Amino acid sequence: MSTETGPGPDELTRRRRPRNRFRRRLVATVLVLVVVGAAAAVVGSQQGPRLRDVSYDATGLVSRPAQRVILTANQALQRVSAADVRVSPAAAHTVTSSGNTIAVEFAGPLAYDRDYTVTVSGVRAPGQRATSELRTSIRTGSTDVLALVPGSGGAKDRIVRRSLDAGGATTVYEATGISEYTPLGRSLVVVSGTDAGSSVDIVPLAGGVQDEDAPVEHLTLPTAEGRVTALHAADDGASFGFEYADTTTGQSRNVGLYVVDMTGTHLPTAIAGDGKPMTGAVPMTVGQWAYVPRTESALVRTGSDDLVLVDMSGRTDPVRLGSATYLHGFVGTGTTAVVETGTGIVRLDLTDGKRTALQAPAGSTDAPYLGRIAQLTDDSYLRVVGDVRPDGTLAQRIVRVDGSRASRLAVTLPDDASVTAVCPSPNGQFVAVATKSATSELVSIVDATSGALEASVDAGSVDWCGALPSGDEVG
């Protein structure tokens, strides 16, 4: 029989020491964290919020209105008002704030390739007295244009990309007999062929050029042979449309508007006379048409000069907006169109149908030839005007109108060429001036204010012109 005794006092003391040391270290660590947290709170209350992150779309800022710069602070903020935010160079904007974010939304597109500073003053966290200033710099994106360069000597036609801040051009796609094209999201819609019969291809892009690893989609047209003209695409890439004429009998029949829904079957569907997409319907006749910027709606001047706002998706009913003899284009915000009536040129509000006279100072109307209005901003536009020379040709010039003032834009136009289009960039900073002579075509990209030349390309038009309603120039 054996007798066991418990641990002695010395042994118990040795066992307790590690536990006591652990407890002491834990308590010390917690105390340090508490002190650090308290110190941080004190510092934060004394210094105010700090900027943690900034996010924005550099390309969107120069091509679309209502684009935002988001500033994120390191803590929640009291409400920030528009008076607290300053943008330099100045740009119209609104401000909203929630939690620890501040959203600065710009009314219209900003200038290309420019630095802007956004400063938020008097920023305060809830319950704190200290204020701080949040400041950040952003840089907007540059721009380029797509242009159609006709082939010569049997070469294929090329759609090229020309950057305004670098020389040279990159071939995006090439084919024989290209007549029209339009960007569509990450694709390019290309019309080619002859007057007797057209083909429509959807070309996938990668890195801004044709994706050689992806197949080109050849669209099935409504009839065996037909002619496609007046191609336009919605800004969001959800659909595109064109005028189509059935030429199977050798004559043009059932000429009218068709839409291709990219979210559906990709089959062209007629826009019926009542303004609704309908398979097999007789299409609505078209004098001019174009998508309203940043929407899936189209403004159509019918063959009988009726104005109709058509939802190309068919989700809402068409809206009748009276009549017009010519569609000039859209004001930058997209909710207003510039249209010509029997009594003058007006700005048409597409939301309520209200019409207001367009300011037309004498310098913009005192010539025998008056061309299309190319709207730059809410208050300014360009227009080609011309005088008749003794030999019967036109001496053209471009006039810029700012409110009630008209002045000549300092652009040199070739004597032997005529202006075929004046197409503003999405932000109105530049304008493409397309000219055509007996032997050549040229597009000059110029500053819309000074007329200074930025770039040029031997082509008939650029993709900026796709925002203008299709139709002949007025005269």
PDB file of N, CA and C in Angstrom, residues 118-150:
ATOM      1  N   VAL A 118     -10.799  69.086 -56.780  1.00  0.00           N
ATOM      2  CA  VAL A 118     -12.049  69.097 -56.027  1.00  0.00           C
ATOM      3  C   VAL A 118     -11.697  69.315 -54.556  1.00  0.00           C
ATOM      4  N   THR A 119     -12.248  70.372 -53.967  1.00  0.00           N
ATOM      5  CA  THR A 119     -11.952  70.723 -52.580  1.00  0.00           C
ATOM      6  C   THR A 119     -13.248  70.764 -51.779  1.00  0.00           C
ATOM      7  N   VAL A 120     -13.289  70.068 -50.652  1.00  0.00           N
ATOM      8  CA  VAL A 120     -14.451  70.066 -49.763  1.00  0.00           C
ATOM      9  C   VAL A 120     -14.018  70.715 -48.447  1.00  0.00           C
ATOM     10  N   SER A 121     -14.633  71.813 -48.111  1.00  0.00           N
ATOM     11  CA  SER A 121     -14.251  72.565 -46.912  1.00  0.00           C
ATOM     12  C   SER A 121     -15.200  72.286 -45.751  1.00  0.00           C
ATOM     13  N   GLY A 122     -14.691  72.470 -44.534  1.00  0.00           N
ATOM     14  CA  GLY A 122     -15.527  72.365 -43.340  1.00  0.00           C
ATOM     15  C   GLY A 122     -16.084  70.988 -43.086  1.00  0.00           C
ATOM     16  N   VAL A 123     -15.341  69.953 -43.441  1.00  0.00           N
ATOM     17  CA  VAL A 123     -15.819  68.584 -43.243  1.00  0.00           C
ATOM     18  C   VAL A 123     -15.738  68.239 -41.758  1.00  0.00           C
ATOM     19  N   ARG A 124     -16.823  67.671 -41.229  1.00  0.00           N
ATOM     20  CA  ARG A 124     -16.891  67.385 -39.798  1.00  0.00           C
ATOM     21  C   ARG A 124     -17.546  66.023 -39.578  1.00  0.00           C
ATOM     22  N   ALA A 125     -17.041  65.284 -38.607  1.00  0.00           N
ATOM     23  CA  ALA A 125     -17.660  64.021 -38.206  1.00  0.00           C
ATOM     24  C   ALA A 125     -18.750  64.300 -37.182  1.00  0.00           C
ATOM     25  N   PRO A 126     -19.819  63.508 -37.140  1.00  0.00           N
ATOM     26  CA  PRO A 126     -20.888  63.727 -36.160  1.00  0.00           C
ATOM     27  C   PRO A 126     -20.339  63.732 -34.733  1.00  0.00           C
ATOM     28  N   GLY A 127     -20.742  64.724 -33.960  1.00  0.00           N
ATOM     29  CA  GLY A 127     -20.335  64.794 -32.562  1.00  0.00           C
ATOM     30  C   GLY A 127     -18.959  65.368 -32.333  1.00  0.00           C
ATOM     31  N   GLN A 128     -18.268  65.773 -33.390  1.00  0.00           N
ATOM     32  CA  GLN A 128     -16.926  66.336 -33.238  1.00  0.00           C
ATOM     33  C   GLN A 128     -16.924  67.812 -33.627  1.00  0.00           C
ATOM     34  N   ARG A 129     -16.058  68.573 -32.964  1.00  0.00           N
ATOM     35  CA  ARG A 129     -15.964  69.998 -33.267  1.00  0.00           C
ATOM     36  C   ARG A 129     -14.948  70.306 -34.359  1.00  0.00           C
ATOM     37  N   ALA A 130     -13.915  69.477 -34.447  1.00  0.00           N
ATOM     38  CA  ALA A 130     -12.843  69.757 -35.407  1.00  0.00           C
ATOM     39  C   ALA A 130     -13.324  69.559 -36.845  1.00  0.00           C
ATOM     40  N   THR A 131     -12.908  70.454 -37.729  1.00  0.00           N
ATOM     41  CA  THR A 131     -13.217  70.333 -39.158  1.00  0.00           C
ATOM     42  C   THR A 131     -11.921  70.155 -39.940  1.00  0.00           C
ATOM     43  N   SER A 132     -12.056  69.673 -41.142  1.00  0.00           N
ATOM     44  CA  SER A 132     -10.892  69.484 -42.001  1.00  0.00           C
ATOM     45  C   SER A 132     -11.278  69.786 -43.441  1.00  0.00           C
ATOM     46  N   GLU A 133     -10.298  69.802 -44.299  1.00  0.00           N
ATOM     47  CA  GLU A 133     -10.508  70.036 -45.724  1.00  0.00           C
ATOM     48  C   GLU A 133     -10.080  68.789 -46.492  1.00  0.00           C
ATOM     49  N   LEU A 134     -10.971  68.290 -47.342  1.00  0.00           N
ATOM     50  CA  LEU A 134     -10.641  67.161 -48.216  1.00  0.00           C
ATOM     51  C   LEU A 134     -10.339  67.715 -49.595  1.00  0.00           C
ATOM     52  N   ARG A 135      -9.209  67.339 -50.151  1.00  0.00           N
ATOM     53  CA  ARG A 135      -8.802  67.855 -51.457  1.00  0.00           C
ATOM     54  C   ARG A 135      -8.247  66.717 -52.302  1.00  0.00           C
ATOM     55  N   THR A 136      -8.645  66.695 -53.590  1.00  0.00           N
ATOM     56  CA  THR A 136      -8.113  65.688 -54.497  1.00  0.00           C
ATOM     57  C   THR A 136      -8.010  66.269 -55.896  1.00  0.00           C
ATOM     58  N   SER A 137      -7.104  65.717 -56.692  1.00  0.00           N
ATOM     59  CA  SER A 137      -6.961  66.087 -58.097  1.00  0.00           C
ATOM     60  C   SER A 137      -7.371  64.911 -58.966  1.00  0.00           C
ATOM     61  N   ILE A 138      -8.113  65.180 -60.024  1.00  0.00           N
ATOM     62  CA  ILE A 138      -8.508  64.145 -60.977  1.00  0.00           C
ATOM     63  C   ILE A 138      -8.046  64.576 -62.360  1.00  0.00           C
ATOM     64  N   ARG A 139      -7.843  63.611 -63.237  1.00  0.00           N
ATOM     65  CA  ARG A 139      -7.463  63.926 -64.619  1.00  0.00           C
ATOM     66  C   ARG A 139      -8.447  63.242 -65.554  1.00  0.00           C
ATOM     67  N   THR A 140      -9.035  64.016 -66.425  1.00  0.00           N
ATOM     68  CA  THR A 140     -10.012  63.470 -67.357  1.00  0.00           C
ATOM     69  C   THR A 140      -9.319  62.740 -68.505  1.00  0.00           C
ATOM     70  N   GLY A 141     -10.092  61.947 -69.223  1.00  0.00           N
ATOM     71  CA  GLY A 141      -9.536  61.164 -70.325  1.00  0.00           C
ATOM     72  C   GLY A 141      -9.341  61.999 -71.584  1.00  0.00           C
ATOM     73  N   SER A 142      -8.527  61.483 -72.483  1.00  0.00           N
ATOM     74  CA  SER A 142      -8.344  62.110 -73.791  1.00  0.00           C
ATOM     75  C   SER A 142      -9.414  61.566 -74.738  1.00  0.00           C
ATOM     76  N   THR A 143      -9.324  61.882 -76.002  1.00  0.00           N
ATOM     77  CA  THR A 143     -10.335  61.413 -76.941  1.00  0.00           C
ATOM     78  C   THR A 143      -9.694  60.960 -78.242  1.00  0.00           C
ATOM     79  N   ASP A 144     -10.445  60.183 -78.977  1.00  0.00           N
ATOM     80  CA  ASP A 144     -10.051  59.805 -80.327  1.00  0.00           C
ATOM     81  C   ASP A 144     -11.311  59.712 -81.171  1.00  0.00           C
ATOM     82  N   VAL A 145     -11.141  59.524 -82.463  1.00  0.00           N
ATOM     83  CA  VAL A 145     -12.271  59.429 -83.376  1.00  0.00           C
ATOM     84  C   VAL A 145     -12.099  58.194 -84.250  1.00  0.00           C
ATOM     85  N   LEU A 146     -13.238  57.661 -84.689  1.00  0.00           N
ATOM     86  CA  LEU A 146     -13.247  56.615 -85.706  1.00  0.00           C
ATOM     87  C   LEU A 146     -13.599  57.261 -87.039  1.00  0.00           C
ATOM     88  N   ALA A 147     -12.865  56.909 -88.079  1.00  0.00           N
ATOM     89  CA  ALA A 147     -13.088  57.510 -89.389  1.00  0.00           C
ATOM     90  C   ALA A 147     -13.063  56.432 -90.457  1.00  0.00           C
ATOM     91  N   LEU A 148     -13.854  56.634 -91.509  1.00  0.00           N
ATOM     92  CA  LEU A 148     -13.893  55.708 -92.632  1.00  0.00           C
ATOM     93  C   LEU A 148     -12.991  56.239 -93.741  1.00  0.00           C
ATOM     94  N   VAL A 149     -11.936  55.460 -94.058  1.00  0.00           N
ATOM     95  CA  VAL A 149     -10.986  55.844 -95.098  1.00  0.00           C
ATOM     96  C   VAL A 149     -11.236  54.960 -96.322  1.00  0.00           C
ATOM     97  N   PRO A 150     -11.738  55.534 -97.412  1.00  0.00           N
ATOM     98  CA  PRO A 150     -12.017  54.733 -98.606  1.00  0.00           C
ATOM     99  C   PRO A 150     -10.736  54.133 -99.176  1.00  0.00           C
TER     100      PRO A 150
END
